[in-house]
XYZ file of C-alpha atoms in Angstrom:
577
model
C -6.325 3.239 2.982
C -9.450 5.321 3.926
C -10.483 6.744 7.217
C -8.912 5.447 10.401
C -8.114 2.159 11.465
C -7.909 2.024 15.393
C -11.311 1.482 17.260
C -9.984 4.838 19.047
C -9.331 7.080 16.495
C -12.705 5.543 14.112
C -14.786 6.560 17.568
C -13.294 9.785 18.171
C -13.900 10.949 14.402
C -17.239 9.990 14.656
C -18.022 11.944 17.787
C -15.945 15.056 16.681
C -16.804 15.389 13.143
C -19.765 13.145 11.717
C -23.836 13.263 11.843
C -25.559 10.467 13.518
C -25.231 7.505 11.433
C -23.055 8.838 9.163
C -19.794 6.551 7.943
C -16.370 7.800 7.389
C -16.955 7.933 3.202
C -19.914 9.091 3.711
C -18.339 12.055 5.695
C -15.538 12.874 2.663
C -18.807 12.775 -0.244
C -20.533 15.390 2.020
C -17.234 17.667 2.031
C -15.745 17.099 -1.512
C -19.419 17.313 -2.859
C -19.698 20.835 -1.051
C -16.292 22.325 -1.777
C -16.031 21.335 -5.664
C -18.923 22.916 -7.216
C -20.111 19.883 -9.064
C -17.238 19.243 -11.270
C -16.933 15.352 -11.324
C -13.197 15.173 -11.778
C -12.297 17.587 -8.697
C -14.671 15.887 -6.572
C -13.063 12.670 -6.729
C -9.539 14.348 -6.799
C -9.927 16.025 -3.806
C -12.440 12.827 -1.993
C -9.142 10.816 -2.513
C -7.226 13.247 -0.505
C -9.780 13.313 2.087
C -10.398 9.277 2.457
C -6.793 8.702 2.401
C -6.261 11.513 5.169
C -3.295 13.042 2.937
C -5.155 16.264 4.383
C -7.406 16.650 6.560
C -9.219 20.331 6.886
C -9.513 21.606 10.494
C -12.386 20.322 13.033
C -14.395 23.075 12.351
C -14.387 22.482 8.250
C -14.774 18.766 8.845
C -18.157 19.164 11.094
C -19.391 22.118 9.372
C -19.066 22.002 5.503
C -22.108 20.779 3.711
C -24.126 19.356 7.253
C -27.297 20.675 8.911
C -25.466 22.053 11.963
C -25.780 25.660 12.810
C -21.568 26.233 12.924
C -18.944 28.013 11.245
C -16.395 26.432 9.336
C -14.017 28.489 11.192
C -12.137 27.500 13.405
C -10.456 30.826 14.712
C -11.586 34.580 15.362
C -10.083 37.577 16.770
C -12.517 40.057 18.088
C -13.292 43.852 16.939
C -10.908 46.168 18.838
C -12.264 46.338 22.310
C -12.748 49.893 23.331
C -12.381 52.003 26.740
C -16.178 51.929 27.470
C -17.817 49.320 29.485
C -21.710 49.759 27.491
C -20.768 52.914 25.387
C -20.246 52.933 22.076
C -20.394 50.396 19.278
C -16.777 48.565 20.556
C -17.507 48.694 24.242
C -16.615 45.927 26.716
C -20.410 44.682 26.850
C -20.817 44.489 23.465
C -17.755 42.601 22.317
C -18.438 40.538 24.741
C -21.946 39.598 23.149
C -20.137 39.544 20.137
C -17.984 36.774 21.724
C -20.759 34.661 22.818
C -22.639 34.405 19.472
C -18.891 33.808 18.184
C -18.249 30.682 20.702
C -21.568 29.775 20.520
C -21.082 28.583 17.122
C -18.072 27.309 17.757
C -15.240 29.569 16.846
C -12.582 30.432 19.278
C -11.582 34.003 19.922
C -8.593 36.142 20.587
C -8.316 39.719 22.249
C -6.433 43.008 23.048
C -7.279 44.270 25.983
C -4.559 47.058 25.781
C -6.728 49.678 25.040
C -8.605 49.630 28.628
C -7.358 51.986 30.849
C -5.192 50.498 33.762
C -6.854 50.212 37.504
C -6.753 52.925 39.341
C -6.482 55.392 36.665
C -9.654 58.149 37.091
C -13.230 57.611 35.146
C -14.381 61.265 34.246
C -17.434 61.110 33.392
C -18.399 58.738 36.381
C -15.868 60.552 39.059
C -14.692 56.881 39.829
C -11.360 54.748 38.840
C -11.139 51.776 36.590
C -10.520 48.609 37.596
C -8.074 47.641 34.916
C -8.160 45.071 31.693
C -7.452 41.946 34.128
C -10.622 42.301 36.089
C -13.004 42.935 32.691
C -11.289 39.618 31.869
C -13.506 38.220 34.227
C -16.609 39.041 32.046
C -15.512 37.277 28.858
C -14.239 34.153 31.185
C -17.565 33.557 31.928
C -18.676 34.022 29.108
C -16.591 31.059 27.771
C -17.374 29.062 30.617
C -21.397 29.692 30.106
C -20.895 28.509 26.305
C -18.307 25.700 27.432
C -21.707 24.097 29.559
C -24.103 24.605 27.168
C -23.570 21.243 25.135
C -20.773 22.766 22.981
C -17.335 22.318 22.479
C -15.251 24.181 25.343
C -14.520 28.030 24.765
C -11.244 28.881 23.738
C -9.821 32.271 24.183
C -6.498 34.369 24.174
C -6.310 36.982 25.951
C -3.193 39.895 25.111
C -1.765 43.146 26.813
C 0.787 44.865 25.589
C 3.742 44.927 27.523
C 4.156 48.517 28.119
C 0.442 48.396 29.262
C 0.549 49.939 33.137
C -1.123 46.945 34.502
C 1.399 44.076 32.613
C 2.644 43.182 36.197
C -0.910 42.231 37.406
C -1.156 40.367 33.633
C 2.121 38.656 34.594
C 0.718 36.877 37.667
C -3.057 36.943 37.090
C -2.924 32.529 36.717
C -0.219 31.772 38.797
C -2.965 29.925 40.783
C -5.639 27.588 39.685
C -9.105 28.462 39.514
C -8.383 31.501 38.110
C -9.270 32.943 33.758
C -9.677 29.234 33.149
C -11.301 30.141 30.182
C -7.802 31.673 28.706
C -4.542 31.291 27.187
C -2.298 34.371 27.629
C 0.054 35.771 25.729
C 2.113 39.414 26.136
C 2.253 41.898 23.096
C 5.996 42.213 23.275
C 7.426 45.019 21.286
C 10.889 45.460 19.826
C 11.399 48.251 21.709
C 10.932 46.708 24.847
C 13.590 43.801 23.740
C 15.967 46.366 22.879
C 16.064 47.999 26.039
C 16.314 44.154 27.898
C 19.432 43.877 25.376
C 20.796 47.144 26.557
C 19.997 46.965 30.175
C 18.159 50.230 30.092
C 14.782 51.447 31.355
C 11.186 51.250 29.878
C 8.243 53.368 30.053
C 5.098 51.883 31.038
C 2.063 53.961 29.178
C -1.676 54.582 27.751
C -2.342 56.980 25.793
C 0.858 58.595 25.759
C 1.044 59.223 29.653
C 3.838 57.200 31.019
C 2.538 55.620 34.712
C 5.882 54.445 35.493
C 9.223 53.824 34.475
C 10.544 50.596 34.733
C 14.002 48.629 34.717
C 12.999 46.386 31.303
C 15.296 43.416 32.738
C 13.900 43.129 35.882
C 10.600 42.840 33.897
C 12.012 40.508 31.556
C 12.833 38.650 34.492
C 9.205 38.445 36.000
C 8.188 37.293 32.285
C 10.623 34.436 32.686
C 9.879 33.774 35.835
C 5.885 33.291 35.243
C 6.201 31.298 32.149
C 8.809 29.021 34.103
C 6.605 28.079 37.051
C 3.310 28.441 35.131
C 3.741 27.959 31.863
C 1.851 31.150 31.401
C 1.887 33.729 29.822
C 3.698 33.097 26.160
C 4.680 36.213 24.080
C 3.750 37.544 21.002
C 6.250 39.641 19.198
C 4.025 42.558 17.745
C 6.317 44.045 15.098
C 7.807 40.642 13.880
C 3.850 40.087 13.448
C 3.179 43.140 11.331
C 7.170 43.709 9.378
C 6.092 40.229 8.214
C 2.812 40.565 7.411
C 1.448 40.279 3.915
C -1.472 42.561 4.682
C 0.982 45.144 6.183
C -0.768 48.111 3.869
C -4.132 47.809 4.926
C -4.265 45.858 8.309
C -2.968 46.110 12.105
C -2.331 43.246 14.251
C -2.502 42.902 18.010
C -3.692 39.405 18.607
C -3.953 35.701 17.699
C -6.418 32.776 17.983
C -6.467 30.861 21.093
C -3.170 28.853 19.946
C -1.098 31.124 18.894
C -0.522 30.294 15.047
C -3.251 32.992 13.499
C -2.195 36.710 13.906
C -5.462 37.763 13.104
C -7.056 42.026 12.591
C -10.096 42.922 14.290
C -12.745 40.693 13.227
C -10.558 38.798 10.992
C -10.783 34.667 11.238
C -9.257 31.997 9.564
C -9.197 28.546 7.955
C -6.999 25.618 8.692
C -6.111 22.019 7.628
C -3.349 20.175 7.585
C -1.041 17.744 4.889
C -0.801 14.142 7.052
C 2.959 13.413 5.900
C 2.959 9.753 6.991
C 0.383 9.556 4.153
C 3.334 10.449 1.737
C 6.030 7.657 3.101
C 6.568 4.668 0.987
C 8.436 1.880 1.038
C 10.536 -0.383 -1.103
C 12.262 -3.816 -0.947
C 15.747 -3.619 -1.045
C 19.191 -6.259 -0.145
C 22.343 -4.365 1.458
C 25.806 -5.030 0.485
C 25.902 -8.096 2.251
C 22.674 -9.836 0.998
C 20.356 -9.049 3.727
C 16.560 -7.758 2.683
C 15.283 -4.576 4.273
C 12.949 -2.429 3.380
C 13.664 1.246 2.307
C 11.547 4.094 3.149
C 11.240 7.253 0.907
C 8.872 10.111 0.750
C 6.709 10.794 -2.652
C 7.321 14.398 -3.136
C 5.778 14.143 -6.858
C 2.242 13.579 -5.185
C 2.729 15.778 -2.281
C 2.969 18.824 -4.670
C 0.401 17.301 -7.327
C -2.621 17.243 -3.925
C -1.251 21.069 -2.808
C -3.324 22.688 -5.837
C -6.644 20.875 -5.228
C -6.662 21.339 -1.680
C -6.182 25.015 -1.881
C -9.014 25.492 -4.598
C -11.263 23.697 -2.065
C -10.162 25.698 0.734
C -10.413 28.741 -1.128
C -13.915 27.456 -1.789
C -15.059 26.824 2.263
C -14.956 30.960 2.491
C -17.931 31.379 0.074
C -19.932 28.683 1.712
C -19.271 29.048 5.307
C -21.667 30.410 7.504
C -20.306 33.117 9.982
C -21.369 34.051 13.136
C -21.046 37.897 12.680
C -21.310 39.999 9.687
C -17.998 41.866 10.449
C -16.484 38.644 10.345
C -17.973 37.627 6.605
C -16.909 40.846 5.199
C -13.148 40.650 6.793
C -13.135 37.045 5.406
C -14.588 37.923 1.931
C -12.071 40.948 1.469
C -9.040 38.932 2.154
C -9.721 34.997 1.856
C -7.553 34.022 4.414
C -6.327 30.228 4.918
C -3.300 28.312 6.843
C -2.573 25.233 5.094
C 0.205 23.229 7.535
C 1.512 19.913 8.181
C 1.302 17.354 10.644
C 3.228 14.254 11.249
C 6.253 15.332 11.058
C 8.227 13.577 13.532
C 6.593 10.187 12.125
C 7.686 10.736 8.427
C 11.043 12.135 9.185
C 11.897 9.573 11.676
C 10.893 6.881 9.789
C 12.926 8.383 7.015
C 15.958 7.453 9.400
C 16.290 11.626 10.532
C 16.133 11.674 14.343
C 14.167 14.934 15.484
C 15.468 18.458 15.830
C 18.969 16.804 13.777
C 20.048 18.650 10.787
C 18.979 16.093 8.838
C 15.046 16.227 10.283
C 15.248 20.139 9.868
C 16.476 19.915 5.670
C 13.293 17.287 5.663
C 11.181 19.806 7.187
C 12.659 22.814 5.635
C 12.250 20.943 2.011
C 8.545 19.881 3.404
C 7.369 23.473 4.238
C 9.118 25.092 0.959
C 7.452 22.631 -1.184
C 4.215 23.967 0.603
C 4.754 27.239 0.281
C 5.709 27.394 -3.365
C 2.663 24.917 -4.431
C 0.366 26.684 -2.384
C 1.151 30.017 -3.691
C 1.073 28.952 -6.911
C -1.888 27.415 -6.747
C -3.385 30.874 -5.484
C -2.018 32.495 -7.834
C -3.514 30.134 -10.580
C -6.964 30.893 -8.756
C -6.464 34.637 -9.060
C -6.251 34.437 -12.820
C -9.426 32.414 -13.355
C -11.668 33.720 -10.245
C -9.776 37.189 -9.331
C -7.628 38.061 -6.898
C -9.056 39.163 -2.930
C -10.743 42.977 -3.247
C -7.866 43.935 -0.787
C -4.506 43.121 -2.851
C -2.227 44.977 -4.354
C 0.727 43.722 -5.692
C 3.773 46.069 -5.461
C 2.835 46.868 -1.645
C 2.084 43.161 -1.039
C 5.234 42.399 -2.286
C 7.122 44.548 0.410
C 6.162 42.581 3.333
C 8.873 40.903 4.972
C 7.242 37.419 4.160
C 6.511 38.202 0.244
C 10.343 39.104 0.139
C 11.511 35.693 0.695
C 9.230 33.910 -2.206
C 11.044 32.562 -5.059
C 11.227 35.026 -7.904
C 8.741 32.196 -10.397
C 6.613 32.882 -7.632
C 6.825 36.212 -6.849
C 6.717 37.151 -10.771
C 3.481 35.168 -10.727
C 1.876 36.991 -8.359
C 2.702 40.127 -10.019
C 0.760 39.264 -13.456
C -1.875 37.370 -11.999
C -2.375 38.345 -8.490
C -3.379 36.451 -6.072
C -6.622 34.764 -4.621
C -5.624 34.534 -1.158
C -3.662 37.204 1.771
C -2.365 34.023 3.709
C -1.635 30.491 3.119
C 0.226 28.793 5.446
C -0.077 28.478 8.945
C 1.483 25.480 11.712
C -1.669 24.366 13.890
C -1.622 22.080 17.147
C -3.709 19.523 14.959
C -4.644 17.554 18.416
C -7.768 16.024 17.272
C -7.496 15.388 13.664
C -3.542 13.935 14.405
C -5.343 11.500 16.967
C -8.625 10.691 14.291
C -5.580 9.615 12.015
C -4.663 7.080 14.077
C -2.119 9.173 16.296
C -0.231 10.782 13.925
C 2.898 12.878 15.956
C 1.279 16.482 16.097
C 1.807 19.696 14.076
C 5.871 19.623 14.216
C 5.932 18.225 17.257
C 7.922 15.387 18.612
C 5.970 12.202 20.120
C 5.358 12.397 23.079
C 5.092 8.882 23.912
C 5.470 5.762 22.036
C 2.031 4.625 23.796
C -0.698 6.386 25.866
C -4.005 4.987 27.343
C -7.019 6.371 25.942
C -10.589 5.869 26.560
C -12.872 4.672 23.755
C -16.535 4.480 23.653
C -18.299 1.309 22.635
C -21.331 0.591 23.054
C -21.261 -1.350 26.147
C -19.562 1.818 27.882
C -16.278 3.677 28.051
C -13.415 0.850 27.878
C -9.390 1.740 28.438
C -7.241 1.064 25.520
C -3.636 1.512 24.761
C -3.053 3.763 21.890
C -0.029 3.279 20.142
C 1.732 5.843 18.019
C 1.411 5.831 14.298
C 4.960 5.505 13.182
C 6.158 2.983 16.090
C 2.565 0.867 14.977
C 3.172 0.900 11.722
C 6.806 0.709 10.541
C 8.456 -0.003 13.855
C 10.054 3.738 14.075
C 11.723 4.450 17.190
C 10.978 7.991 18.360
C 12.998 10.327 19.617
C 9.963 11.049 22.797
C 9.440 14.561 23.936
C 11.266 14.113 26.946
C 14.418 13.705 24.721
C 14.489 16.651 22.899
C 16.383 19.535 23.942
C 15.609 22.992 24.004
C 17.832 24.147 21.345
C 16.020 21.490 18.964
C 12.525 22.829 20.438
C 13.529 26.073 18.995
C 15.280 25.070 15.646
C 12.135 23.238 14.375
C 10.040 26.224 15.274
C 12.177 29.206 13.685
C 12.271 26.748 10.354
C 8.690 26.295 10.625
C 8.433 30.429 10.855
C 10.742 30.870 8.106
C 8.468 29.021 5.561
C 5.508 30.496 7.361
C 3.321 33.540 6.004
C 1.141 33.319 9.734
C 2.467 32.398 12.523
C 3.469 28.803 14.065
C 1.892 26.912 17.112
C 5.142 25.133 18.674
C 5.680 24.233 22.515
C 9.454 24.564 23.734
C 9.344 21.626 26.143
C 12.248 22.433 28.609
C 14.291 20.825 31.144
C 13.599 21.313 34.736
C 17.526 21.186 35.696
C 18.527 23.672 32.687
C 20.454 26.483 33.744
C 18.153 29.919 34.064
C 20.165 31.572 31.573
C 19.546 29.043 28.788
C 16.192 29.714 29.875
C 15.756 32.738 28.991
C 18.174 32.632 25.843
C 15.246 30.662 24.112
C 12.999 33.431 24.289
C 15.386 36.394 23.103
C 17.096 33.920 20.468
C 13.381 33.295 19.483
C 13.018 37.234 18.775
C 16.379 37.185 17.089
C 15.356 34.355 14.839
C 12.312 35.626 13.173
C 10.035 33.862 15.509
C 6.342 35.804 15.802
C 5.962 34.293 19.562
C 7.323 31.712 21.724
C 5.572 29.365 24.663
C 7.515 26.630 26.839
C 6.588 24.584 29.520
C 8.741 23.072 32.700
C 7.430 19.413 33.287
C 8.319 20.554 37.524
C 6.701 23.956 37.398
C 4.254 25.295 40.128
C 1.464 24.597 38.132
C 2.115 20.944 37.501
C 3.238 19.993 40.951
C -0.076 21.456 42.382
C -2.560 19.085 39.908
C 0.048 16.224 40.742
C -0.423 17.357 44.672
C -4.359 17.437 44.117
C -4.438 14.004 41.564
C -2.617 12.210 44.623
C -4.822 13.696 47.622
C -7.946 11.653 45.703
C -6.751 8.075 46.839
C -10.046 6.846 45.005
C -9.451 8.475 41.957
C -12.538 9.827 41.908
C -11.845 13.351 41.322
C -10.331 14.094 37.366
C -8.092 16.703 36.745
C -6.859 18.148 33.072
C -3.437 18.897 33.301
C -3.727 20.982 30.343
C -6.473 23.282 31.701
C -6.211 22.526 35.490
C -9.879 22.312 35.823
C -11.165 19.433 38.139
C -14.752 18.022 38.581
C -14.006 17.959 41.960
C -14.506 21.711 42.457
């Protein structure tokens, strides 16, 4: 099967990802023929995977690689460090921020620390005045998204992160607990084990910059105002900072404070990465078969053999979009060039294990998805490996210190005995995206590791005689009749057991969505967010179906009897405002 079937998913990949004109084959010669270097035999190797969607590379890849358009491959950034100077100084506010345009403008998204600006109030020397704290120079890189989100691009993404023993992490805390406002961010706090220790202990926590504590606060009661924020508002997640770097393959040579605008790249200053994901459906098969009492049915299995056999190929041609990728800074090029990033992932995982008969979040779906994501790992690393030996290994690796990272300590000892005589071509490998788009372009795959969230949804398709409504069915339920186990019907606990497998396998970080219950007792609540920290987890995000957020849009949506005014539940923005 090549491309996509569905008149919704064929026009969608069309307007994401292809030139005027240009068909869905067409699309796959342009990227194979750019990321194999001419050799005939990998070019139609890796084509296959493409026009079979077995993997499909990230929006950014897709679009980018090998057309006339002025973006970067790359789909995520996360900005220089942002110094305490509003123009001074080559990391000022002012000039990341420019730095952030030209990023967006060429269609990156960005992520940020703001931890290092000084908290409001707190005195200005050389001006005799007093700041005005991190939230309000927020405001300045909002509109900066907005500005690029209405200039005929994609919209901005951005993440914004402080610290948690920042002084101004209450004003963080409640900064979107109304609509209107930082539209142009996701937020996330910098939670540090420290901090978590003292919420286990029920003992106080010093809030602090630059090693003057402002205040001195029951940890708990913030814990509690954490909870509380992400409950009604779904905002903001955490990040847990020294999960991030203990784990960290880059440990020796490279700090992290923040991630891309979805939560699944811990990324250093200027440091960007490269994603695509393996379409499992693509690797289900079926087979006639008669039970014990004579009946046909058909038997569904999953073709691990070829899974493993397209890992290698895929990696040489990811490895291969870093050298050929245009970037929008030159910080950016050399952080990318010194250690050749990539997050390979999957998606369509609740399609392929529920058609495989494993309903999600069981412990059958998690030893599929464990098996899945091991498979990946191995291959993949491998693979790099293999690429070291022939091409050399990234300018920044070092074996024996590589090797000590919390991650490197779990690989296989083939694997990790590989690495040591032949390096490695590649810091990171694996990474669990959202995969929105390119899940939908494959005729509605389920997401990432999500669970469906609806057997059908109305979408609207353009033709051309106009936008027309049409029912979009998902993949699984379309094709092989698979029952899903919808979103609503997953529990918390099996929210949080997919994700901590995911982590486990996971050398970056994982972009999963705890849908919760809006009955569930507060204490299970907030369980999923400390046993999240105690399982390995690098962050955690959930969202409450009933929250404050959602019952304002659904308040707004049902003021506009005409339905003239459109609201995005995701974003809350309106085009009524």
């Amino acid at each position: 099967m090549n491309g996509p079937l569905t008149p919704f998913s064929k026009s969608l990949h069309a307007e994401k990802y292809r030139a005027a004109g240009e068909s869905f084959d067409e699309s796959t010669n342009r990227i194979a023929a750019a990321l194999t270097g001419g050799d005939r035999t990998r070019f139609l190797e890796f084509r296959r995977i493409l026009r079979e969607m077995s993997f499909m590379p990230a929006g950014r890849i897709q679009s980018a690689v090998g057309s006339t358009r002025n973006v970067t491959a790359y789909n995520c950034f996360v900005s220089g460090i942002i110094g305490d100077s509003f123009v001074e100084g080559d990391d000022s506010i002012m000039d990341r921020a420019k730095e952030a345009a030209i990023t967006m403008r060429m269609g990156g998204g960005i992520g940020y620390d703001f931890s290092r600006l000084r908290p409001r109030g707190a005195l200005i020397k050389k001006l005799g005045s007093k700041s005005s704290g991190p939230v309000s120079f927020m405001q300045i890189y909002n509109s900066v998204c907005q500005c690029i989100a209405s200039s005929g691009h994609r919209r901005g993404a951005q993440m914004g992160v402080l610290r948690v023993d920042h002084p101004d992490i209450e004003e963080f805390i409640h900064v979107k607990h109304e609509l209107g406002v930082l539209e142009g961010f996701n937020l996330s706090i910098g939670i540090t084990d420290e901090f978590m220790v003292a919420v286990t202990q029920g003992t106080t926590f010093d809030l602090r910059w630059e090693g003057e504590v402002y205040s001195t606060i029951d940890a708990r009661a913030l814990w509690e105002m954490i909870m509380r924020g992400t409950w009604d508002w779904g905002e903001p997640g955490v990040l847990f900072l020294d999960t991030m770097n203990q784990e960290n393959n880059l440990h020796y040579c490279e700090v992290l404070e923040a991630t891309n605008p979805c939560g699944e790249q811990p990324l250093a200053p200027f440091a960007a990465c490269l994603l695509g994901s393996f379409n499992l459906t693509r690797y289900i098969y079926s087979t006639p078969d008669v039970t014990s009492s004579g009946i046909n049915v058909v038997r569904y299995d999953f073709d691990w053999d070829q899974f493993r056999a397209d890992i290698a190929p895929v990696v040489r041609a990811m490895d291969n979009v870093i050298d050929v990728s245009s970037y929008p800074l030159p910080e950016q090029e050399r952080e990318a060039l010194a250690k050749r990033r990539m997050g390979l992932g999957i998606t369509g995982l609740a399609n392929a294990a529920e058609t495989l008969g494993y309903p999600y979040g069981s412990e059958e779906f998690l030893a599929f998805e464990r098996k899945v994501l091991m498979y990946l790992r191995d291959e993949a690393y491998y693979a790099s490996s293999s690429l070291a030996a022939e091409k050399g290994s990234f300018p920044l690796f070092d074996a024996d210190k590589f090797l000590e990272s919390g991650f490197a300590k779990r690989l296989p000892p083939g694997v990790r005995t590989a690495i040591k005589l032949d390096g490695l071509r590649n810091s990171h490998l694996i990474s669990i995206a959202p995969t929105g788009t390119i899940s939908l372009c494959a005729d509605n795959v389920s997401s990432g590791i999500e669970p469906v969230f609806s057997k059908s949804v109305v979408r609207t398709v353009q033709t051309f005689d106009g936008p027309t409504q049409q029912t979009v069915e998902d993949y699984a339920y379309a094709t092989w009749g698979t029952e899903p186990k919808e979103c609503k019907d997953v529990t918390a606990a099996e929210h949080l057991a997919v994700l901590l497998v995911a982590q486990e396998y996971t050398d970056s970080a994982v972009s999963k969505t705890c849908n919760v219950s809006p009955d569930m007792p507060w204490s299970e609540f907030k369980a999923i967010y400390m046993d999240a920290w105690k399982g390995g987890a690098k962050g955690c995000t959930t969202f409450n179906p009933e929250g404050k957020r959602m019952g304002i849009l659904k308040a707004a949506m049902a003021k506009d009897s005409e339905g003239s005014c459109e609201i995005d539940p995701e974003t809350g923005r309106s085009d009524c405002q």
